[in-house]
Tab-separated table of C-alpha atoms in Angstrom:
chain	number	residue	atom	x	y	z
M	1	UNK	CA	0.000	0.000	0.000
M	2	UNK	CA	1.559	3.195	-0.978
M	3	UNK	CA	0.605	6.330	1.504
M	4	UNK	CA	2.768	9.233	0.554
M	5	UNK	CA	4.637	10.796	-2.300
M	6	UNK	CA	6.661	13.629	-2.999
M	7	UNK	CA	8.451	14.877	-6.346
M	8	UNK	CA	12.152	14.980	-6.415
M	9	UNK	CA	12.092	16.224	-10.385
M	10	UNK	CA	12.278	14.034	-12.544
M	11	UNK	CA	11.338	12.161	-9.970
M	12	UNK	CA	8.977	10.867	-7.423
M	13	UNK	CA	9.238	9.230	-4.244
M	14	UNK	CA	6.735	6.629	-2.607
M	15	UNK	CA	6.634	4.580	0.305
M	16	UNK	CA	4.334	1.933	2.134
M	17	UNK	CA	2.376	2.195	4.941
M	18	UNK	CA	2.069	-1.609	5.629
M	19	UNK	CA	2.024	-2.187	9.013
M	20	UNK	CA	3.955	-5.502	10.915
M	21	UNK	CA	6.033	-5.637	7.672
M	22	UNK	CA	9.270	-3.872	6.061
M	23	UNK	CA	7.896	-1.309	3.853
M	24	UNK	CA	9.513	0.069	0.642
M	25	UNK	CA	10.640	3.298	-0.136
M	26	UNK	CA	11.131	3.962	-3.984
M	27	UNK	CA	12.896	6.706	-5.684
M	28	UNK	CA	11.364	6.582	-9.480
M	29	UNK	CA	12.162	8.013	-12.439
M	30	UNK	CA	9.253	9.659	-14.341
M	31	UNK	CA	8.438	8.823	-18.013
M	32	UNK	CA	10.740	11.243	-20.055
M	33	UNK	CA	7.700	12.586	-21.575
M	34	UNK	CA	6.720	14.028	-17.952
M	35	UNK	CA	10.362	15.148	-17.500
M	36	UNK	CA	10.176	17.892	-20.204
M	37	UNK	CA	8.502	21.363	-19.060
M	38	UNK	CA	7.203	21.520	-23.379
M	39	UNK	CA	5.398	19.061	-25.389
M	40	UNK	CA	8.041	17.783	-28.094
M	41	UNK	CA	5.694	15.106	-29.606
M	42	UNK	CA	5.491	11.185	-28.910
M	43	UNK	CA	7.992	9.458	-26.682
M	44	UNK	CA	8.530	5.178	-26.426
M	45	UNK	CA	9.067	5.319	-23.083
M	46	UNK	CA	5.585	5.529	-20.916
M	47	UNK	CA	6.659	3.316	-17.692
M	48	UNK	CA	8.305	4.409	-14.580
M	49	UNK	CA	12.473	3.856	-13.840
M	50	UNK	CA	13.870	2.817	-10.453
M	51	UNK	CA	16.033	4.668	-9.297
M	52	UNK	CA	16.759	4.190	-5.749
M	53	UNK	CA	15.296	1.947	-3.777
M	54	UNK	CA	15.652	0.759	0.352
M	55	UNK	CA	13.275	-1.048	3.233
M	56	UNK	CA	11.659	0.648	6.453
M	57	UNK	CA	11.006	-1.456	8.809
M	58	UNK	CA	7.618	-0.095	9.603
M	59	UNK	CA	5.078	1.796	7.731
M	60	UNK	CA	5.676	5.089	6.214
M	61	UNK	CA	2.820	7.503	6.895
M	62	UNK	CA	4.813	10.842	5.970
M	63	UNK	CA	7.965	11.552	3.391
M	64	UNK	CA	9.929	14.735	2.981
M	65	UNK	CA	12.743	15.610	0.556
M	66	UNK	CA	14.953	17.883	1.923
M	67	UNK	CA	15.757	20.382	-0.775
M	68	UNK	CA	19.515	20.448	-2.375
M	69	UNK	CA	20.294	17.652	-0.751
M	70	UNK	CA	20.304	13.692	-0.846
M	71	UNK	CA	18.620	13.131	2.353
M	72	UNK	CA	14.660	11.930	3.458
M	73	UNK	CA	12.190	12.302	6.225
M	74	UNK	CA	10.019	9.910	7.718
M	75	UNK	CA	7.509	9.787	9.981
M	76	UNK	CA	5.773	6.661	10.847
M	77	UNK	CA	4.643	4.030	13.819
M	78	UNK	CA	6.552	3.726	16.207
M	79	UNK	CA	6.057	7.349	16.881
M	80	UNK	CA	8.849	7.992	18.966
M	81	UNK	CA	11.628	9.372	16.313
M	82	UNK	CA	11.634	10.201	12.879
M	83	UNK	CA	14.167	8.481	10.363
M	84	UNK	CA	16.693	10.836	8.215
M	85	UNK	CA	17.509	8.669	4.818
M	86	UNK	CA	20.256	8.992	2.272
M	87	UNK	CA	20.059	8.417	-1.478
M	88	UNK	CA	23.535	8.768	-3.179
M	89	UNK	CA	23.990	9.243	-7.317
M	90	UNK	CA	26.970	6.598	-6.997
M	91	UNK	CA	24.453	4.091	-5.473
M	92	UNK	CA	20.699	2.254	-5.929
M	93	UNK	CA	20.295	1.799	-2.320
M	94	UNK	CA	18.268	4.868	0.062
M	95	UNK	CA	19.743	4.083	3.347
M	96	UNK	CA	19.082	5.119	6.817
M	97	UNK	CA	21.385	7.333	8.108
M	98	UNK	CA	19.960	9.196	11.401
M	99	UNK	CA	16.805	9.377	13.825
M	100	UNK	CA	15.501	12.268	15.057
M	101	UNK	CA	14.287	11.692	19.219
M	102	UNK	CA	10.497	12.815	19.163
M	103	UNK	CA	8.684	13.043	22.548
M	104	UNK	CA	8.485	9.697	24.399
M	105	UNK	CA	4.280	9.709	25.189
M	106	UNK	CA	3.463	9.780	21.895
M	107	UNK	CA	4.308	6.360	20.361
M	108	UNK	CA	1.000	5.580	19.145
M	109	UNK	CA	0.657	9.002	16.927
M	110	UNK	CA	2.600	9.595	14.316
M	111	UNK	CA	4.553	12.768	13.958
M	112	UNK	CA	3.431	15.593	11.082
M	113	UNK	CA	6.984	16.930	9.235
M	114	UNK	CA	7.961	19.259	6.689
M	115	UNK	CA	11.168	20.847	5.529
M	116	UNK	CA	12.462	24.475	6.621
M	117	UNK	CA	14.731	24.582	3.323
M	118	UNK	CA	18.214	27.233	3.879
M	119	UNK	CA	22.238	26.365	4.330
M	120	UNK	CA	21.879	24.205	7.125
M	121	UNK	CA	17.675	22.693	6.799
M	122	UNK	CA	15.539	22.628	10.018
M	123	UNK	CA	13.010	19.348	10.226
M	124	UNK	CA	9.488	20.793	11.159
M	125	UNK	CA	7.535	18.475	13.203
M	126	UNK	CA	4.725	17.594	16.229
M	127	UNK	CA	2.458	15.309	16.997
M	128	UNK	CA	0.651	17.242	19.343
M	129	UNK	CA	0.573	21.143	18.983
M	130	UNK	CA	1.967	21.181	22.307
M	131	UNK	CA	5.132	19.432	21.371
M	132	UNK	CA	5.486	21.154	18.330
M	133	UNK	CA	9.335	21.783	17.100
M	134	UNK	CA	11.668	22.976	14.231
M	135	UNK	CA	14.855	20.700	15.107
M	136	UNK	CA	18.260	21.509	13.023
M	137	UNK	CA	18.912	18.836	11.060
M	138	UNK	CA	22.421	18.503	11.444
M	139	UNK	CA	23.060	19.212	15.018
M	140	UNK	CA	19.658	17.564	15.969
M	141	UNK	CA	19.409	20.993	18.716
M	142	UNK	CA	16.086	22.380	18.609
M	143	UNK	CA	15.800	25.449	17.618
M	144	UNK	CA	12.131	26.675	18.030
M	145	UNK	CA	9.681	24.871	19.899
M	146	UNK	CA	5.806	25.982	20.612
M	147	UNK	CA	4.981	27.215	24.003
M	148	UNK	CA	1.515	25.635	24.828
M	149	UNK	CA	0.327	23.541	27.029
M	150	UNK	CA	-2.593	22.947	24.274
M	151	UNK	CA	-2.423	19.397	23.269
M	152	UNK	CA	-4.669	19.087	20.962
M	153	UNK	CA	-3.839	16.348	17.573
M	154	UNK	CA	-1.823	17.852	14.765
M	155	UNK	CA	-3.427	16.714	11.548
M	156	UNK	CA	-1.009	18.580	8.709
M	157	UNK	CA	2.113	21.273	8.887
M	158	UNK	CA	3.520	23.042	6.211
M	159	UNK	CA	6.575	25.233	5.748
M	160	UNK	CA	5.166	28.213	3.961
M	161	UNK	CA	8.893	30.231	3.780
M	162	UNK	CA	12.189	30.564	5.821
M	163	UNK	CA	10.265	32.003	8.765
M	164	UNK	CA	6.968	31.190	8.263
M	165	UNK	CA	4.471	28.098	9.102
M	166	UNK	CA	1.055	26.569	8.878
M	167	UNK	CA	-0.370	24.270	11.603
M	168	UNK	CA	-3.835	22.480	11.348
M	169	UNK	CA	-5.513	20.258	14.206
M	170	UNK	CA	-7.700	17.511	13.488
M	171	UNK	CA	-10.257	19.835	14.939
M	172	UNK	CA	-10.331	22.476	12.046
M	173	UNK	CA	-8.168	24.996	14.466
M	174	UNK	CA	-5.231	26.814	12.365
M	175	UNK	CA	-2.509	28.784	13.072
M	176	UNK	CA	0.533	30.638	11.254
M	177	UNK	CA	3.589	30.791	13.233
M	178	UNK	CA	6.448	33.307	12.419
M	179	UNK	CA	9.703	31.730	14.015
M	180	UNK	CA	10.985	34.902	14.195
M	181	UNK	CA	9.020	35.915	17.263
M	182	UNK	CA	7.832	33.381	20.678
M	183	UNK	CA	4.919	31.790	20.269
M	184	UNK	CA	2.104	34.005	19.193
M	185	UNK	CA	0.335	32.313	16.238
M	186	UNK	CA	-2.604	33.930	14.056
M	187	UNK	CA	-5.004	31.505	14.515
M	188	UNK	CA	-8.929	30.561	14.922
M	189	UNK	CA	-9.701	31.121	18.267
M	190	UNK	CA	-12.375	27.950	18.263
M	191	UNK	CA	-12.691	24.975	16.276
M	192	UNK	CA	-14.666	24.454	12.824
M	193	UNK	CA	-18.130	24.167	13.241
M	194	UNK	CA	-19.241	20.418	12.570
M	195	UNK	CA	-20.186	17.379	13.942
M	196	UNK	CA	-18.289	15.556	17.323
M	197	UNK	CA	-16.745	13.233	14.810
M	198	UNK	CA	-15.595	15.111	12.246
M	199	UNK	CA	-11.492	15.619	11.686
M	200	UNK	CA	-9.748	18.315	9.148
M	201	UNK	CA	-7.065	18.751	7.635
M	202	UNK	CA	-5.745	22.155	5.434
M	203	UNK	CA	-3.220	23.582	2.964
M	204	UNK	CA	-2.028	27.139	1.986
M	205	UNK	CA	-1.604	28.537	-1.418
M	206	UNK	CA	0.752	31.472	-2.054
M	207	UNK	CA	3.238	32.838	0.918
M	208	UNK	CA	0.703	32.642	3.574
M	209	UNK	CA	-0.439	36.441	3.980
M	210	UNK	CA	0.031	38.019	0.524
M	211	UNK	CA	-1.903	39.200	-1.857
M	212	UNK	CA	-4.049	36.100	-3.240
M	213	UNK	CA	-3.272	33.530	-0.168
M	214	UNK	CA	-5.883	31.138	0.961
M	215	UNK	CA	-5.993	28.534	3.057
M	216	UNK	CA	-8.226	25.543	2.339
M	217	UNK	CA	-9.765	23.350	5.069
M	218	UNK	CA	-11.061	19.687	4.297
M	219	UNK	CA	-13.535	18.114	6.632
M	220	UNK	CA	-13.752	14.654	7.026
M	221	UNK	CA	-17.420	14.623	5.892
M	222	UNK	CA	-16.961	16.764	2.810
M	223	UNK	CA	-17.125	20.160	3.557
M	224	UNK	CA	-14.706	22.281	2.337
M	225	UNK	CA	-13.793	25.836	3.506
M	226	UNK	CA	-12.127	28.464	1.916
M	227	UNK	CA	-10.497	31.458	4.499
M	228	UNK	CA	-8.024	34.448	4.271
M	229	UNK	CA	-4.762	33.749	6.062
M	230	UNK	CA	-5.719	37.215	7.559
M	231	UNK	CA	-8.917	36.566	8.966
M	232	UNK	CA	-8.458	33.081	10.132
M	233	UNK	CA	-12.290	33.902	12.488
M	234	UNK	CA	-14.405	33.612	9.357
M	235	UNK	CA	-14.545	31.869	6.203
M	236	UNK	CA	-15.093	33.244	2.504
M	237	UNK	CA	-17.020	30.424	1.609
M	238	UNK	CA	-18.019	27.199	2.982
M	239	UNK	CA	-19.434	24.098	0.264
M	240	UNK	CA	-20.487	21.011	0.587
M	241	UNK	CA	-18.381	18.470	-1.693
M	242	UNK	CA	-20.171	15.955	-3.115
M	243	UNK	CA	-18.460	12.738	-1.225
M	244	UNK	CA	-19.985	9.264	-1.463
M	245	UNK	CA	-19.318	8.927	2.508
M	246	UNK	CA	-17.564	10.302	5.270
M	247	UNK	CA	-13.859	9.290	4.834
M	248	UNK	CA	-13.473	5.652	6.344
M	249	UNK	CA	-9.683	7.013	7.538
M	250	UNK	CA	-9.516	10.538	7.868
M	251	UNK	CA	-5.269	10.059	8.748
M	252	UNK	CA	-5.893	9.749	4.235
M	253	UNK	CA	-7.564	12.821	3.864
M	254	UNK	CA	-5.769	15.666	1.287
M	255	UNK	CA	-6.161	18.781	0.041
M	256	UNK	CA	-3.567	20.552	-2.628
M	257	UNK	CA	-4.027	23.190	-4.300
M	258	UNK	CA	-2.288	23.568	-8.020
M	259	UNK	CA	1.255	25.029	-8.483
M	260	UNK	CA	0.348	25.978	-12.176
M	261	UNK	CA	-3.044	26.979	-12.157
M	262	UNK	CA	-4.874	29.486	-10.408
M	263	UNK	CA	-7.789	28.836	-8.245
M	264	UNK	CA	-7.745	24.972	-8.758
M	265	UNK	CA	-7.503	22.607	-5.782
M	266	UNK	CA	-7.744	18.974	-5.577
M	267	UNK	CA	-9.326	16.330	-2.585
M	268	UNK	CA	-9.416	12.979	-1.895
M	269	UNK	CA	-9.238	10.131	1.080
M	270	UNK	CA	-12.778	9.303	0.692
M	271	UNK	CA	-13.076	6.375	-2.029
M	272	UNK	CA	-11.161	5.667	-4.939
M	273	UNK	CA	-10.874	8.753	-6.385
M	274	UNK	CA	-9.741	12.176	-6.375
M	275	UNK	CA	-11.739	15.605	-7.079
M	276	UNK	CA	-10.669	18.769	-8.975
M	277	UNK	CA	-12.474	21.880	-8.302
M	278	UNK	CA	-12.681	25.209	-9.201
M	279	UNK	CA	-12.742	27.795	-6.359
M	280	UNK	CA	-13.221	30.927	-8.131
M	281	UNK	CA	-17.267	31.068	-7.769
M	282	UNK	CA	-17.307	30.241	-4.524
M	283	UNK	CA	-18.619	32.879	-2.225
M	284	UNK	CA	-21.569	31.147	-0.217
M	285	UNK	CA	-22.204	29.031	2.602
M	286	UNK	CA	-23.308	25.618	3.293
M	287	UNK	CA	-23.559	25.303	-1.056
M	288	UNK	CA	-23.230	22.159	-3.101
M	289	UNK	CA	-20.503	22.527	-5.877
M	290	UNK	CA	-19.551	19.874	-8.456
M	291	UNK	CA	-16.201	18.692	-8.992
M	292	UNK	CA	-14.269	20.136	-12.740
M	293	UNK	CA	-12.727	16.350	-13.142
M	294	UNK	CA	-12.861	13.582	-10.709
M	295	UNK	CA	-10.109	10.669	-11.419
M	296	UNK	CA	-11.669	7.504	-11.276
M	297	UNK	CA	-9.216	5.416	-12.267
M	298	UNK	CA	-8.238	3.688	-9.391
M	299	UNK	CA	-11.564	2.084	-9.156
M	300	UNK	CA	-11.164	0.081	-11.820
M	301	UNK	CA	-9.426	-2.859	-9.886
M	302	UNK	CA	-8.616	-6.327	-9.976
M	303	UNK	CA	-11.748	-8.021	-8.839
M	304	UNK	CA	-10.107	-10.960	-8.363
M	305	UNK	CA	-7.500	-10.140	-6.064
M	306	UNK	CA	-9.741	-7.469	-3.781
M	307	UNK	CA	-12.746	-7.621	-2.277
M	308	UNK	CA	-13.569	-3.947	-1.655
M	309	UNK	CA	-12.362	-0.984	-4.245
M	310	UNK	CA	-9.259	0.575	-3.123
M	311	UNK	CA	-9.226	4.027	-1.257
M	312	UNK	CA	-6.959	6.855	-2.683
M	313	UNK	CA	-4.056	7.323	0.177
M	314	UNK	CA	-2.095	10.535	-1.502
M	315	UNK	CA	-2.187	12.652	-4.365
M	316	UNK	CA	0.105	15.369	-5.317
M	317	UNK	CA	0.110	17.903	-8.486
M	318	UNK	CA	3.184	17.891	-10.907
M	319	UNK	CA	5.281	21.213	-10.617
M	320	UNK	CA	5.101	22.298	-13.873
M	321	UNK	CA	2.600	20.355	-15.852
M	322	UNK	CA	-0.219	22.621	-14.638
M	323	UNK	CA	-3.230	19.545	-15.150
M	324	UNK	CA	-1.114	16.374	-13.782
M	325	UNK	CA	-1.103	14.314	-10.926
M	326	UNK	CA	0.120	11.663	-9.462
M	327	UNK	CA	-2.280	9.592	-7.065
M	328	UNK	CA	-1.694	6.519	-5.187
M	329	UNK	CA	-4.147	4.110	-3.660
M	330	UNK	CA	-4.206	1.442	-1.345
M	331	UNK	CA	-4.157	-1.541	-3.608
M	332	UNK	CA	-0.512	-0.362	-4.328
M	333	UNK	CA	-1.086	1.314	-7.619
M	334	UNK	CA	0.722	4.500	-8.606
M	335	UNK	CA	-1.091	6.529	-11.696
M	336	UNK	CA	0.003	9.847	-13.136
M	337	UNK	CA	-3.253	11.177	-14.980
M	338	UNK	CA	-4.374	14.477	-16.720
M	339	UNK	CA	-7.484	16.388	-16.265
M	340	UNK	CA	-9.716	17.911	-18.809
M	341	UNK	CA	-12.077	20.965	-17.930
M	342	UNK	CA	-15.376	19.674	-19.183
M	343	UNK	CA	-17.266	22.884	-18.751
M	344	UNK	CA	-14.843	24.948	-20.913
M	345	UNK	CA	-14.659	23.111	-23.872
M	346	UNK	CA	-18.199	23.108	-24.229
């Protein structure tokens, strides 16, 4: 089962999530006709290199490349460290070179990480807000660390620039964090509105509080809020996503928005498949929207071998092909797919 990805250009890399087993961790080379930035007609080769390849020996629930570099984060179960991994050009083989300590009572979550990316790279990570740290990744000191006793569950973290972050709680409350200054996030004072149950998880697009920044928040049952970075109090718009059920492992759910494109984001952790939407109309509440593209590919399984469809685990966009992705499911398979805009080209 493969649970995260990340692009290394013109690469990707994928792990397993597996757990009571070694899991892999691949480094693969992309068809050469999603290596070039410009279409320069047909290519042979349509199938996926090896590059590097090495073993975990427990399931991979988070990967990070750490920019200009050969080294990769993990974070998995056992919760108690993360693993630092080299890849060399010389080599096949990703090895493990390091472990970063993580706080001792919380072996049965999982750490969130991302990358602080400068001369000498800080690893971002917390399972709990209130042991939330940036942690040099060469001296292994710590170098920030959150002062709250809040303790809520960290669902996602991202490094927005070389002072900046964004926390979200399975609750629906966010934060940005400047590192620059103690701990004084600007954040929603009070959870997401929604039922007991429900769990979130969010991304940013653009620098966090420019011009054109938004954060998107993705509930567990569908909804999907849009708010300005700003004004983290009140949304712009609130929808209802058109979900076949509530997702049956919200630790899946993902929202990204596209690199290339403006205004396009993309779900999924519910079923099989993942949703591309449009944000630009959205200024309501509690509305129904309808997907641009949904990828259903991953439906289309072996009947033989399963006995339930496979759920989409991860999905990420391509850098610079502004309407591919690569999504990954949890009978193992790995597809890169294009979108179409229906609605335009009518």
């Amino acid at each position: 089962m493969i649970c995260h990805s990340c692009f290394f250009f013109p690469g990707v890399f994928v792990a397993g999530y597996e757990s009571l087993k070694k899991n892999e961790i691949l480094h693969l080379i992309l068809p050469l006709r999603l290596s070039v930035k410009e279409n320069q007609g047909l290519f042979p080769e349509r199938d996926f290199k090896l590059r590097h390849g090495g073993f975990s020996d427990g399931p991979v629930f988070d990967l990070k490349y750490v920019p200009d570099t050969r080294l990769l984060v993990t974070s998995g179960l056992p919760g108690c460290y993360l693993q630092v991994w080299q890849f060399a050009e010389d080599s096949d083989v990703i090895k493990a070179v390091s472990t970063i300590a993580v706080h001792e009572k919380e072996r049965n979550l999982w750490p969130r990480v991302d990358v602080f990316s400068s001369m000498v790279p800080g690893v971002l990570h917390g399972a709990r807000l209130s042991d939330l740290k940036i942690v040099d990744l060469e001296s292994q000191k710590v170098t920030y660390s959150s002062d709250t006793s809040d303790s809520e569950e960290l669902s996602s973290l991202q490094v927005l620039d070389a002072n900046t972050f964004a926390f979200c709680c399975t609750s629906g409350h966010l934060g940005l964090v400047d590192t620059r200054q103690k701990w004084a996030p600007l954040e929603n004072i009070s959870p997401n509105p929604g039922s007991g149950g429900e769990r979130w998880c969010a991304k940013v697009r653009g620098m966090g509080q420019g011009p054109g920044s938004y954060i998107a928040s993705l509930g567990s049952e569908g909804q999907l809020q849009l708010l300005d970075p700003r004004d983290l109090c009140h949304s712009v718009s609130s929808v209802q996503c058109p979900v076949s059920t509530p997702s049956p492992n919200p630790e899946l759910l993902r929202v990204t928005w596209a690199p290339a494109l403006d205004n396009c984001l993309a779900i999924s952790g519910f079923d099989g498949t993942v949703q591309v939407y449009d944000v630009t109309s959205w200024d309501g509440t509690g509305i129904q929207v309808e997907p641009l593209f949904t990828h259903r590919g991953h439906l289309f399984h072996d009947e033989n071998k399963m006995d339930t469809a496979p759920q989409v685990t991860t999905h990420t966009w391509h850098p610079c092909k502004p309407r591919t992705l690569l999504s990954a499911a949890s009978d193992a398979s790995l597809h890169v797919w294009d979108w179409v805009d229906l609605c335009a080209s009518c």
